[in-house]
């Protein structure tokens, strides 16, 4: 992963670089570094977070108007000062930052070492900057040509920015499979992994495409070429991003803010897609490819992490409402399985960031095999949304906490809308049922507000389980993915081992773990399988397990059995995941707070996984 930023212009580079890194810290936070030209290239880097870099450079010379900076999520080489970026070339004429992986770095490194080039770090990234300089000298070519030549021999993924001591009014940037945005100001340019560091400086941006190289000079027009030296005309787009959405807005953590934002983010996901009479849905992406959807043999969802859980919810929705067979695939498995795909398949990639490497690769594979590719992304302009044939944005607004919350409920909202729209087109739903579900969807934001009112109660409850070692989460039907999501949230931010299971499967293994110390969270709102879940709870109680039950308001049976009860408003079973997940998000948040964990930047994780 990693976050990268660059600046070239008349102002001091440091303020943009350091605030930019803070905005991108969700992408990785094990070390950070900066390089600014001032006669020579001054490089400062340190293990730790961006705030550690900030303290480290306090007494250093950070003057200069051209610079680059990096926040790292380690792949090759442990988090350390030396492995932090930027990396310098052998002569120290070039400095480079890199997000991605150079897969054939070993081969290149051996070749360079054989001719006496010394490496200071264990990273794959250093190999690339050394290789570029080697080609520049050995082939006697200019820097742009050397970058083109080097990248044509590199296997892997990269977003890079290079600065050169010998040509101080120059930044060279390039990308393949890792994102890079260039902001165009007045006589200045801003570069970043996403638009969040740029938005307060300019709204004019260019998203670099794969294998494109940008040659950037202060007060000159942006030049874009490709690795094979074809000239491209930069496509300038206008950024629509609300700056206040990038702040914590009075909450202690982004995660809590994002949990509480869900009534709004769901309304934003619905807005413009449903008419006032609540009886029609319009989604441009689906209309454009209506016949492909209606004639599809099957729909394959592909995703990772929380987005994969949303896809599992989508499976229930699409099969139940639109009667289209659905498969849900981990992108990382799908892409390496030689899957059977035809042009009668529709592949829907779900991704908050729109940059997850495995999801991107899975959809590219399906595209080659002729499937229609549809994306459900949150980040506007992201790679996955641009590679897809069509798609729908979730419009949840920036999600900064590494543990995904509002992105999940917005993904489910979009899936509900898509399933209803397709059901109507296919005639697999009555008008009455269509209107009932749409009207209930419209009430969900208010019901989430009500569920959020339980936050104090859940905080108190979380004290009881702050030091639990293990947790089991159970759910059935459309609430089974919610059990998986609850367990994932707890693991991610509180580092407590948790497993999600379909409730009935408990007796095939996990039941062996149940004793009086084992908290079991049972997601048991009103549903067709409610009675079955009651039996599962009996099985837990018979073994002295502690049950925390998520039930629909007015529930009597489960409430009389459970040790703790969290009541959520009544709703349609098909929409219940949007409500039942709320207490689970809050429970994991408060347990992690009590355990004094890093909420927004949990250890070893990153929000956007742009490596395999
Ligand atoms: C990372 C994040 C998760 C996220 C997953 C998929 O692991 O930490 O929160 O669910 O990637 O990300 P995507 O952006 O594709 O939804």
Coordinates of C-alpha atoms and ligand atoms in Angstrom, one line a residue:
X1 CA 0.0 0.0 0.0
X2 CA 1.6 3.2 1.2
X3 CA 0.6 6.8 0.7
X4 CA 2.6 9.2 -1.5
X5 CA 2.6 13.0 -2.0
X6 CA 4.6 15.5 -4.0
X7 CA 4.7 19.2 -4.5
X8 CA 6.3 21.5 -7.0
X9 CA 5.6 25.2 -7.1
X10 CA 6.4 28.6 -5.6
X11 CA 5.5 27.8 -2.0
X12 CA 7.4 25.9 0.6
X13 CA 6.7 22.2 -0.1
X14 CA 6.8 20.9 3.6
X15 CA 3.4 22.1 4.8
X16 CA 1.6 20.4 1.9
X17 CA 3.7 17.3 2.2
X18 CA 3.2 16.8 5.9
X19 CA -0.5 17.5 6.0
X20 CA -0.9 15.3 2.9
X21 CA 0.8 12.4 4.6
X22 CA -1.6 12.8 7.5
X23 CA -4.5 12.5 5.2
X24 CA -3.0 9.4 3.6
X25 CA -1.9 7.7 6.8
X26 CA -4.8 5.3 6.5
X27 CA -2.9 3.7 3.7
X28 CA 0.0 2.7 6.0
X29 CA 1.7 4.0 9.0
X30 CA 4.8 2.0 9.9
X31 CA 7.4 4.6 8.8
X32 CA 7.4 7.9 7.0
X33 CA 9.9 10.1 5.1
X34 CA 10.3 13.2 3.1
X35 CA 12.8 14.6 0.5
X36 CA 13.1 18.2 -0.4
X37 CA 15.5 19.9 -2.8
X38 CA 17.5 22.7 -1.6
X39 CA 20.8 22.7 -3.5
X40 CA 21.0 19.1 -2.6
X41 CA 18.3 16.5 -1.8
X42 CA 17.6 16.6 2.0
X43 CA 16.1 13.3 3.0
X44 CA 14.6 12.7 6.5
X45 CA 12.9 9.4 7.4
X46 CA 11.9 7.6 10.5
X47 CA 10.2 4.5 11.7
X48 CA 6.8 5.2 13.2
X49 CA 3.9 7.5 12.2
X50 CA 3.7 10.8 10.4
X51 CA 3.7 12.6 13.8
X52 CA 7.1 10.9 14.5
X53 CA 8.5 12.3 11.3
X54 CA 7.1 15.7 12.2
X55 CA 9.0 15.6 15.5
X56 CA 12.1 14.2 13.8
X57 CA 12.4 17.1 11.3
X58 CA 11.8 19.9 13.9
X59 CA 15.4 21.0 13.9
X60 CA 16.2 20.0 10.3
X61 CA 16.5 22.0 7.1
X62 CA 13.1 21.5 5.4
X63 CA 13.3 24.6 3.2
X64 CA 12.5 24.1 -0.4
X65 CA 9.7 24.3 -2.9
X66 CA 10.0 20.9 -4.6
X67 CA 9.6 17.8 -2.5
X68 CA 8.1 14.3 -2.1
X69 CA 7.0 12.3 0.9
X70 CA 5.8 8.8 1.8
X71 CA 4.0 6.9 4.5
X72 CA 4.7 3.2 4.4
X73 CA 3.0 -0.1 4.9
X74 CA 5.8 -2.6 4.8
X75 CA 5.9 -5.4 2.2
X76 CA 9.7 -6.0 1.5
X77 CA 11.8 -5.3 4.5
X78 CA 10.7 -4.6 8.1
X79 CA 9.5 -1.2 9.2
X80 CA 12.7 0.7 10.0
X81 CA 14.4 4.1 9.3
X82 CA 16.4 2.6 6.5
X83 CA 13.6 0.9 4.7
X84 CA 11.4 4.0 4.9
X85 CA 11.0 6.0 1.7
X86 CA 12.2 8.2 -0.1
X87 CA 15.0 6.1 -1.5
X88 CA 18.1 7.7 -3.0
X89 CA 20.0 6.5 -6.1
X90 CA 23.6 5.5 -5.8
X91 CA 24.9 9.0 -6.7
X92 CA 22.2 10.6 -4.6
X93 CA 21.1 12.6 -7.6
X94 CA 17.6 11.0 -7.6
X95 CA 15.1 10.4 -4.8
X96 CA 12.0 8.3 -5.3
X97 CA 8.8 7.3 -3.4
X98 CA 6.9 4.2 -4.4
X99 CA 3.6 2.6 -3.7
X100 CA 3.3 -0.9 -5.0
X101 CA 5.5 -3.9 -5.5
X102 CA 8.3 -4.5 -7.9
X103 CA 8.0 -8.3 -8.4
X104 CA 11.2 -8.9 -10.4
X105 CA 13.3 -6.8 -8.0
X106 CA 15.6 -9.7 -7.2
X107 CA 16.7 -10.1 -10.7
X108 CA 17.4 -6.4 -11.2
X109 CA 19.1 -6.2 -7.9
X110 CA 21.5 -9.0 -8.6
X111 CA 22.4 -7.4 -12.0
X112 CA 23.1 -4.0 -10.3
X113 CA 25.1 -5.5 -7.5
X114 CA 27.2 -7.4 -10.0
X115 CA 28.4 -4.0 -11.4
X116 CA 29.1 -2.6 -7.9
X117 CA 26.0 -0.7 -7.0
X118 CA 25.5 -0.8 -3.2
X119 CA 22.0 -1.0 -1.7
X120 CA 21.2 0.5 1.7
X121 CA 17.7 -0.9 2.3
X122 CA 16.0 -4.3 1.9
X123 CA 13.2 -2.8 -0.2
X124 CA 12.1 -3.6 -3.7
X125 CA 11.6 0.1 -4.2
X126 CA 15.2 1.1 -3.9
X127 CA 16.0 -1.3 -6.7
X128 CA 13.8 0.7 -9.1
X129 CA 15.5 4.1 -8.4
X130 CA 18.9 2.5 -8.7
X131 CA 17.9 0.9 -11.9
X132 CA 16.6 4.2 -13.4
X133 CA 19.9 5.9 -12.6
X134 CA 21.9 3.0 -13.9
X135 CA 20.0 3.2 -17.3
X136 CA 20.4 7.0 -17.4
X137 CA 24.2 6.7 -17.0
X138 CA 24.8 3.5 -18.9
X139 CA 22.5 4.3 -21.9
X140 CA 23.4 8.0 -21.8
X141 CA 19.7 9.1 -21.9
X142 CA 17.7 11.7 -20.2
X143 CA 15.7 11.0 -17.0
X144 CA 12.3 10.7 -18.7
X145 CA 13.7 8.1 -21.2
X146 CA 15.4 6.2 -18.3
X147 CA 12.1 6.1 -16.4
X148 CA 10.3 4.8 -19.6
X149 CA 13.0 2.2 -20.2
X150 CA 13.1 1.0 -16.6
X151 CA 9.4 0.7 -16.3
X152 CA 9.2 -1.3 -19.5
X153 CA 11.3 -3.9 -17.8
X154 CA 9.6 -3.8 -14.4
X155 CA 7.0 -6.4 -13.4
X156 CA 4.7 -5.4 -10.7
X157 CA 2.6 -2.4 -9.5
X158 CA 3.7 1.1 -8.9
X159 CA 2.8 4.7 -8.3
X160 CA 6.1 6.6 -8.2
X161 CA 7.4 10.1 -7.9
X162 CA 11.0 11.0 -8.6
X163 CA 12.9 14.2 -8.0
X164 CA 16.4 15.0 -9.4
X165 CA 19.1 17.2 -7.8
X166 CA 20.5 18.0 -11.3
X167 CA 17.1 19.1 -12.6
X168 CA 15.5 20.7 -9.5
X169 CA 12.5 22.1 -11.4
X170 CA 11.2 18.7 -12.2
X171 CA 9.0 15.9 -10.8
X172 CA 8.4 12.7 -12.8
X173 CA 5.5 10.6 -11.8
X174 CA 4.2 7.3 -13.2
X175 CA 1.7 4.7 -12.3
X176 CA 0.6 1.1 -13.0
X177 CA -2.1 -0.5 -10.8
X178 CA -1.5 1.9 -7.9
X179 CA -3.3 5.2 -7.8
X180 CA -1.9 8.6 -8.5
X181 CA -3.7 12.0 -8.7
X182 CA -2.2 15.2 -9.9
X183 CA -3.7 18.5 -8.8
X184 CA -3.2 21.5 -11.0
X185 CA -2.9 24.8 -9.2
X186 CA -1.6 28.2 -10.4
X187 CA 1.9 27.6 -11.4
X188 CA 2.1 24.7 -9.0
X189 CA 1.3 21.0 -8.9
X190 CA 0.2 18.6 -6.1
X191 CA 0.6 14.9 -6.3
X192 CA -1.0 12.3 -4.1
X193 CA -2.3 8.7 -3.9
X194 CA -5.8 10.1 -3.6
X195 CA -7.5 13.4 -3.8
X196 CA -7.8 14.1 -0.1
X197 CA -4.5 16.0 0.4
X198 CA -5.2 18.0 -2.8
X199 CA -8.8 19.2 -2.4
X200 CA -8.1 22.2 -0.2
X201 CA -5.5 23.5 -2.8
X202 CA -7.2 23.0 -6.1
X203 CA -10.3 21.2 -7.6
X204 CA -8.7 20.6 -11.0
X205 CA -7.2 17.1 -11.1
X206 CA -5.8 14.6 -13.5
X207 CA -6.0 10.9 -12.6
X208 CA -3.0 9.2 -14.2
X209 CA -3.8 6.0 -16.1
X210 CA -1.8 2.8 -16.1
X211 CA 1.6 3.0 -17.8
X212 CA 1.4 6.8 -18.1
X213 CA 4.3 9.1 -17.1
X214 CA 3.8 12.7 -16.0
X215 CA 6.6 15.2 -16.5
X216 CA 5.9 18.1 -14.3
X217 CA 7.6 21.5 -14.2
X218 CA 6.7 24.6 -12.3
X219 CA 4.9 27.2 -14.5
X220 CA 4.8 24.8 -17.4
X221 CA 1.9 22.7 -18.8
X222 CA 1.6 19.2 -17.5
X223 CA 3.1 16.7 -20.0
X224 CA 1.9 13.1 -20.1
X225 CA 3.5 10.3 -22.1
X226 CA 3.3 6.6 -21.9
X227 CA 6.0 4.1 -21.2
X228 CA 6.2 3.5 -24.9
X229 CA 6.5 7.2 -25.5
X230 CA 3.1 8.1 -26.9
X231 CA 2.0 11.6 -26.0
X232 CA -1.3 11.9 -24.2
X233 CA -3.6 14.9 -23.6
X234 CA -4.2 15.3 -19.9
X235 CA -7.9 14.8 -19.0
X236 CA -8.7 17.4 -16.4
X237 CA -11.5 16.6 -14.0
X238 CA -13.3 18.6 -11.3
X239 CA -13.0 17.3 -7.8
X240 CA -16.3 17.0 -5.9
X241 CA -15.1 16.4 -2.3
X242 CA -16.3 18.0 0.8
X243 CA -13.3 19.2 2.9
X244 CA -15.2 19.0 6.2
X245 CA -15.8 15.3 5.5
X246 CA -12.1 14.8 6.1
X247 CA -12.2 16.1 9.7
X248 CA -13.2 14.3 12.9
X249 CA -16.0 16.8 13.6
X250 CA -15.9 16.6 17.4
X251 CA -15.8 12.8 17.6
X252 CA -12.9 11.1 19.4
X253 CA -12.2 8.9 16.4
X254 CA -13.0 8.8 12.7
X255 CA -14.5 5.4 13.2
X256 CA -17.1 6.7 15.7
X257 CA -17.9 9.6 13.5
X258 CA -18.4 7.3 10.6
X259 CA -20.6 5.0 12.6
X260 CA -22.8 7.9 13.6
X261 CA -22.8 9.2 10.0
X262 CA -24.7 6.2 8.7
X263 CA -28.2 7.7 8.7
X264 CA -26.8 10.4 6.4
X265 CA -24.5 8.2 4.3
X266 CA -27.4 5.8 3.6
X267 CA -29.7 8.7 2.6
X268 CA -26.9 9.9 0.3
X269 CA -26.7 6.4 -1.2
X270 CA -30.5 6.4 -1.9
X271 CA -30.6 10.1 -3.0
X272 CA -31.4 10.6 -6.7
X273 CA -32.1 6.9 -7.3
X274 CA -35.6 6.6 -5.9
X275 CA -38.5 8.9 -6.9
X276 CA -40.7 10.8 -4.4
X277 CA -43.6 8.4 -4.8
X278 CA -41.2 5.6 -3.7
X279 CA -42.2 3.4 -6.6
X280 CA -39.4 3.6 -9.2
X281 CA -35.7 3.2 -9.0
X282 CA -33.3 4.6 -11.6
X283 CA -29.7 3.5 -11.7
X284 CA -27.9 4.6 -14.9
X285 CA -25.3 1.9 -14.9
X286 CA -28.0 -0.8 -14.9
X287 CA -30.2 0.8 -17.5
X288 CA -27.2 1.1 -19.9
X289 CA -26.7 -2.7 -19.7
X290 CA -30.2 -3.8 -18.9
X291 CA -30.3 -6.7 -21.3
X292 CA -26.9 -8.1 -20.1
X293 CA -28.3 -8.1 -16.5
X294 CA -31.7 -9.5 -17.4
X295 CA -30.2 -12.3 -19.6
X296 CA -27.3 -13.1 -17.2
X297 CA -26.8 -16.7 -16.4
X298 CA -25.5 -15.7 -13.0
X299 CA -24.0 -12.9 -11.1
X300 CA -20.6 -13.2 -9.5
X301 CA -19.7 -10.8 -6.7
X302 CA -16.0 -10.4 -6.1
X303 CA -14.5 -8.4 -3.2
X304 CA -12.3 -8.5 -0.1
X305 CA -12.8 -7.9 3.6
X306 CA -15.9 -6.0 4.7
X307 CA -16.9 -5.5 1.0
X308 CA -17.0 -9.3 0.7
X309 CA -19.4 -9.4 3.6
X310 CA -21.6 -6.9 1.8
X311 CA -21.4 -9.1 -1.2
X312 CA -22.7 -12.1 0.8
X313 CA -25.7 -9.9 1.9
X314 CA -26.1 -9.1 -1.9
X315 CA -26.3 -12.8 -2.6
X316 CA -29.4 -13.2 -0.4
X317 CA -30.9 -10.0 -1.9
X318 CA -30.4 -10.8 -5.6
X319 CA -31.4 -14.5 -5.3
X320 CA -34.5 -13.7 -3.2
X321 CA -35.7 -10.7 -5.1
X322 CA -34.4 -10.9 -8.7
X323 CA -34.1 -14.7 -8.8
X324 CA -30.7 -14.6 -10.4
X325 CA -28.2 -17.2 -9.3
X326 CA -25.3 -15.6 -7.4
X327 CA -21.8 -16.6 -6.4
X328 CA -19.6 -14.7 -4.0
X329 CA -15.9 -15.0 -4.5
X330 CA -12.9 -13.7 -2.5
X331 CA -11.1 -11.8 -5.3
X332 CA -7.8 -13.2 -4.2
X333 CA -9.0 -16.8 -4.7
X334 CA -11.1 -16.2 -7.8
X335 CA -8.2 -14.6 -9.8
X336 CA -5.9 -17.6 -9.4
X337 CA -8.5 -20.4 -9.9
X338 CA -8.9 -20.2 -13.7
X339 CA -12.6 -19.6 -13.2
X340 CA -15.1 -20.5 -15.9
X341 CA -16.6 -17.2 -17.1
X342 CA -18.6 -16.5 -20.2
X343 CA -20.1 -13.4 -21.8
X344 CA -23.5 -14.4 -20.1
X345 CA -22.0 -13.6 -16.7
X346 CA -22.1 -10.4 -14.9
X347 CA -19.3 -9.8 -12.4
X348 CA -19.9 -7.2 -9.7
X349 CA -16.8 -5.9 -7.9
X350 CA -17.5 -4.3 -4.6
X351 CA -14.8 -2.1 -3.1
X352 CA -14.9 0.9 -0.7
X353 CA -11.5 2.3 -1.9
X354 CA -11.8 1.1 -5.5
X355 CA -8.1 0.3 -5.4
X356 CA -7.9 -3.2 -3.8
X357 CA -5.3 -5.0 -5.9
X358 CA -7.0 -8.4 -5.8
X359 CA -10.4 -7.1 -6.6
X360 CA -9.0 -5.1 -9.5
X361 CA -7.1 -8.2 -10.9
X362 CA -10.2 -10.4 -10.5
X363 CA -12.4 -8.0 -12.5
X364 CA -9.7 -7.6 -15.2
X365 CA -9.6 -11.3 -15.5
X366 CA -13.4 -11.6 -15.9
X367 CA -13.3 -8.7 -18.4
X368 CA -10.8 -10.6 -20.6
X369 CA -13.2 -13.6 -20.5
X370 CA -16.1 -11.4 -21.8
X371 CA -18.2 -10.9 -18.7
X372 CA -19.9 -7.6 -18.1
X373 CA -18.1 -5.8 -15.2
X374 CA -20.0 -3.7 -12.8
X375 CA -18.5 -1.9 -9.9
X376 CA -19.8 -0.7 -6.5
X377 CA -17.2 1.7 -5.2
X378 CA -17.2 4.6 -2.7
X379 CA -14.2 6.5 -3.9
X380 CA -15.1 8.5 -7.0
X381 CA -12.6 8.2 -9.8
X382 CA -10.9 5.2 -8.2
X383 CA -9.3 2.6 -10.5
X384 CA -11.9 -0.1 -10.1
X385 CA -14.7 2.3 -10.9
X386 CA -12.9 3.4 -14.0
X387 CA -12.0 0.0 -15.3
X388 CA -15.5 -1.3 -14.9
X389 CA -18.0 -1.2 -17.9
X390 CA -20.5 0.5 -15.6
X391 CA -21.1 0.9 -11.9
X392 CA -22.8 2.7 -9.0
X393 CA -21.0 4.8 -6.4
X394 CA -22.1 4.4 -2.9
X395 CA -21.8 8.1 -2.1
X396 CA -21.0 7.4 1.6
X397 CA -18.4 10.2 1.7
X398 CA -14.7 9.6 2.7
X399 CA -14.2 6.7 5.1
X400 CA -11.0 7.3 7.0
X401 CA -11.1 4.8 9.9
X402 CA -9.4 1.7 8.8
X403 CA -12.2 -0.5 10.0
X404 CA -15.0 -0.1 7.5
X405 CA -18.4 0.9 8.9
X406 CA -20.5 3.3 6.8
X407 CA -19.1 1.9 3.6
X408 CA -20.7 -1.4 4.5
X409 CA -24.2 -0.1 5.1
X410 CA -24.0 2.0 1.9
X411 CA -22.8 -1.0 -0.1
X412 CA -25.8 -2.9 1.2
X413 CA -28.1 0.0 0.3
X414 CA -26.9 0.0 -3.3
X415 CA -27.3 -3.7 -3.4
X416 CA -30.9 -3.5 -2.2
X417 CA -31.6 -0.9 -4.9
X418 CA -30.0 -3.0 -7.6
X419 CA -31.8 -6.2 -6.5
X420 CA -35.2 -4.4 -6.4
X421 CA -34.6 -2.7 -9.8
X422 CA -33.7 -6.0 -11.4
X423 CA -36.6 -7.8 -9.7
X424 CA -39.0 -5.2 -11.1
X425 CA -37.5 -5.5 -14.6
X426 CA -37.6 -9.3 -14.5
X427 CA -41.1 -9.4 -13.0
X428 CA -40.1 -11.4 -10.0
X429 CA -41.6 -9.0 -7.5
X430 CA -45.1 -7.6 -7.2
X431 CA -45.6 -3.9 -7.3
X432 CA -46.9 -4.0 -3.8
X433 CA -43.9 -5.8 -2.4
X434 CA -41.6 -3.5 -4.3
X435 CA -43.2 -0.4 -2.8
X436 CA -43.2 -2.0 0.7
X437 CA -39.5 -2.7 0.6
X438 CA -38.6 0.7 -0.9
X439 CA -40.7 2.5 1.7
X440 CA -39.0 0.5 4.5
X441 CA -35.6 1.3 3.0
X442 CA -36.5 4.9 3.2
X443 CA -37.2 4.5 6.9
X444 CA -33.9 2.7 7.6
X445 CA -31.8 5.9 8.3
X446 CA -34.3 7.0 11.0
X447 CA -34.2 3.5 12.5
X448 CA -30.4 3.6 12.5
X449 CA -30.6 6.8 14.4
X450 CA -32.7 5.0 17.0
X451 CA -30.2 2.1 17.1
X452 CA -27.4 4.6 17.7
X453 CA -29.2 5.8 20.7
X454 CA -28.1 2.5 22.3
X455 CA -24.5 3.6 22.3
X456 CA -24.2 4.4 26.0
X457 CA -25.7 1.0 26.9
X458 CA -23.3 -0.7 24.6
X459 CA -20.4 1.2 26.0
X460 CA -21.4 -0.1 29.5
X461 CA -21.8 -3.6 28.2
X462 CA -18.4 -3.5 26.5
X463 CA -16.8 -3.0 30.0
X464 CA -17.9 -6.5 30.9
X465 CA -16.0 -8.0 28.0
X466 CA -13.0 -5.8 27.7
X467 CA -10.7 -8.6 28.7
X468 CA -12.4 -11.5 26.9
X469 CA -9.9 -13.6 25.0
X470 CA -12.3 -15.0 22.4
X471 CA -15.7 -14.2 21.0
X472 CA -18.1 -16.1 18.8
X473 CA -20.6 -14.4 16.5
X474 CA -23.5 -16.3 15.2
X475 CA -26.2 -15.4 12.7
X476 CA -28.5 -17.1 10.2
X477 CA -29.7 -16.3 6.7
X478 CA -29.0 -12.7 5.7
X479 CA -27.7 -12.0 9.1
X480 CA -24.9 -14.6 8.8
X481 CA -22.7 -12.1 6.9
X482 CA -23.4 -9.7 9.7
X483 CA -22.0 -12.2 12.2
X484 CA -18.9 -12.4 10.1
X485 CA -18.7 -8.6 9.9
X486 CA -19.1 -8.2 13.7
X487 CA -16.3 -10.7 14.3
X488 CA -14.0 -8.9 11.8
X489 CA -14.6 -5.5 13.4
X490 CA -13.6 -6.9 16.8
X491 CA -10.5 -8.6 15.5
X492 CA -9.4 -5.6 13.5
X493 CA -9.5 -3.0 16.2
X494 CA -9.4 -4.7 19.6
X495 CA -7.1 -7.6 18.6
X496 CA -9.5 -10.1 20.4
X497 CA -9.8 -13.4 18.6
X498 CA -13.3 -13.7 17.1
X499 CA -15.1 -16.0 14.8
X500 CA -18.3 -15.6 12.8
X501 CA -20.4 -18.7 12.1
X502 CA -23.7 -19.6 10.7
X503 CA -25.6 -20.3 13.9
X504 CA -26.6 -23.9 12.9
X505 CA -23.0 -24.8 12.0
X506 CA -22.0 -24.1 15.6
X507 CA -22.8 -27.7 16.6
X508 CA -20.3 -28.9 14.0
X509 CA -17.2 -27.5 15.8
X510 CA -17.3 -24.2 17.6
X511 CA -19.6 -25.6 20.3
X512 CA -16.6 -27.3 21.7
X513 CA -15.2 -23.9 22.6
X514 CA -18.2 -22.9 24.7
X515 CA -17.8 -22.6 28.4
X516 CA -18.7 -20.0 31.0
X517 CA -16.0 -17.6 29.8
X518 CA -17.1 -17.6 26.1
X519 CA -19.1 -14.6 25.0
X520 CA -21.4 -15.4 22.1
X521 CA -23.0 -12.6 20.2
X522 CA -26.1 -13.9 18.5
X523 CA -27.7 -11.8 15.8
X524 CA -31.3 -12.8 16.1
X525 CA -33.8 -10.2 14.8
X526 CA -37.2 -11.3 13.6
X527 CA -36.7 -13.7 10.7
X528 CA -37.9 -16.9 9.1
X529 CA -35.2 -18.8 11.0
X530 CA -35.9 -17.1 14.4
X531 CA -37.1 -20.3 16.1
X532 CA -34.0 -22.1 14.9
X533 CA -31.8 -19.4 16.4
X534 CA -33.7 -19.8 19.7
X535 CA -32.7 -23.4 19.7
X536 CA -29.0 -22.5 19.0
X537 CA -29.1 -20.1 22.0
X538 CA -30.5 -22.9 24.2
X539 CA -27.5 -25.0 23.1
X540 CA -25.1 -22.3 24.2
X541 CA -26.9 -21.7 27.5
X542 CA -26.9 -25.5 28.2
X543 CA -23.0 -25.2 28.1
X544 CA -22.9 -22.1 30.3
X545 CA -21.9 -19.7 27.5
X546 CA -22.7 -16.0 27.8
X547 CA -25.1 -14.8 25.2
X548 CA -25.3 -11.2 24.0
X549 CA -28.3 -11.1 21.7
X550 CA -29.2 -8.6 19.0
X551 CA -33.0 -8.8 18.8
X552 CA -35.9 -6.9 17.3
X553 CA -37.8 -4.5 19.6
X554 CA -40.4 -6.3 21.6
X555 CA -38.7 -9.7 21.5
X556 CA -39.6 -12.0 24.4
X557 CA -38.2 -15.4 23.8
X558 CA -34.5 -14.7 23.1
X559 CA -34.6 -11.9 25.6
X560 CA -35.6 -14.3 28.4
X561 CA -32.6 -16.6 27.5
X562 CA -29.8 -14.1 26.8
X563 CA -27.4 -12.6 29.4
X564 CA -27.5 -9.2 27.6
X565 CA -30.0 -8.0 25.1
X566 CA -29.6 -5.2 22.5
X567 CA -32.9 -4.2 20.9
X568 CA -32.9 -2.8 17.4
X569 CA -36.0 -1.4 15.7
X570 CA -38.3 -3.8 13.8
X571 CA -37.7 -4.0 10.0
X572 CA -38.0 -6.2 7.0
X573 CA -35.7 -9.3 7.3
X574 CA -34.1 -8.4 3.9
X575 CA -33.1 -5.0 5.2
X576 CA -32.2 -6.1 8.8
X577 CA -28.4 -6.3 8.2
X578 CA -28.3 -2.5 7.9
X579 CA -29.6 -2.3 11.5
X580 CA -28.2 -5.4 13.1
X581 CA -24.6 -4.4 12.2
X582 CA -24.8 -1.1 14.1
X583 CA -24.6 -2.5 17.7
X584 CA -21.8 -4.8 16.5
X585 CA -19.8 -1.8 15.2
X586 CA -20.3 0.0 18.5
X587 CA -19.4 -3.0 20.6
X588 CA -16.1 -3.5 18.8
X589 CA -15.4 0.3 19.0
X590 CA -16.0 0.5 22.7
X591 CA -14.2 -2.7 23.6
X592 CA -11.2 -1.4 21.6
X593 CA -11.4 2.0 23.4
X594 CA -11.4 0.3 26.8
X595 CA -8.4 -1.7 25.8
X596 CA -6.7 1.5 24.7
X597 CA -6.1 0.3 21.2
X598 CA -5.4 2.5 18.2
X599 CA -8.9 2.8 16.8
X600 CA -8.4 4.5 13.4
X601 CA -5.1 2.9 12.6
X602 CA -5.0 -0.6 14.0
X603 CA -1.7 -2.4 14.0
X604 CA -0.6 -4.2 10.8
X605 CA -3.6 -3.1 8.8
X606 CA -4.2 -0.5 6.1
X607 CA -7.4 0.8 4.6
X608 CA -6.5 0.3 1.0
X609 CA -4.6 -2.8 0.1
X610 CA -3.0 -2.1 -3.3
X611 CA -0.7 -5.1 -3.1
X612 CA -1.5 -8.8 -3.5
Ligands
LIG1 C1 -8.6 -3.7 3.8 C2 -9.4 -2.8 4.8 C3 -10.8 -3.4 5.0 C4 -11.5 -3.5 3.7 C5 -10.7 -4.3 2.7 C6 -11.3 -4.3 1.3 O1 -8.4 -4.9 4.4 O2 -8.7 -2.7 6.0 O3 -11.5 -2.5 5.9 O4 -12.8 -4.1 3.9 O5 -9.4 -3.9 2.6 O6 -11.2 -2.9 0.8 P1 -12.1 -2.3 -0.3 O7 -11.5 -0.9 -0.4 O8 -11.8 -3.1 -1.5 O9 -13.5 -2.3 0.2

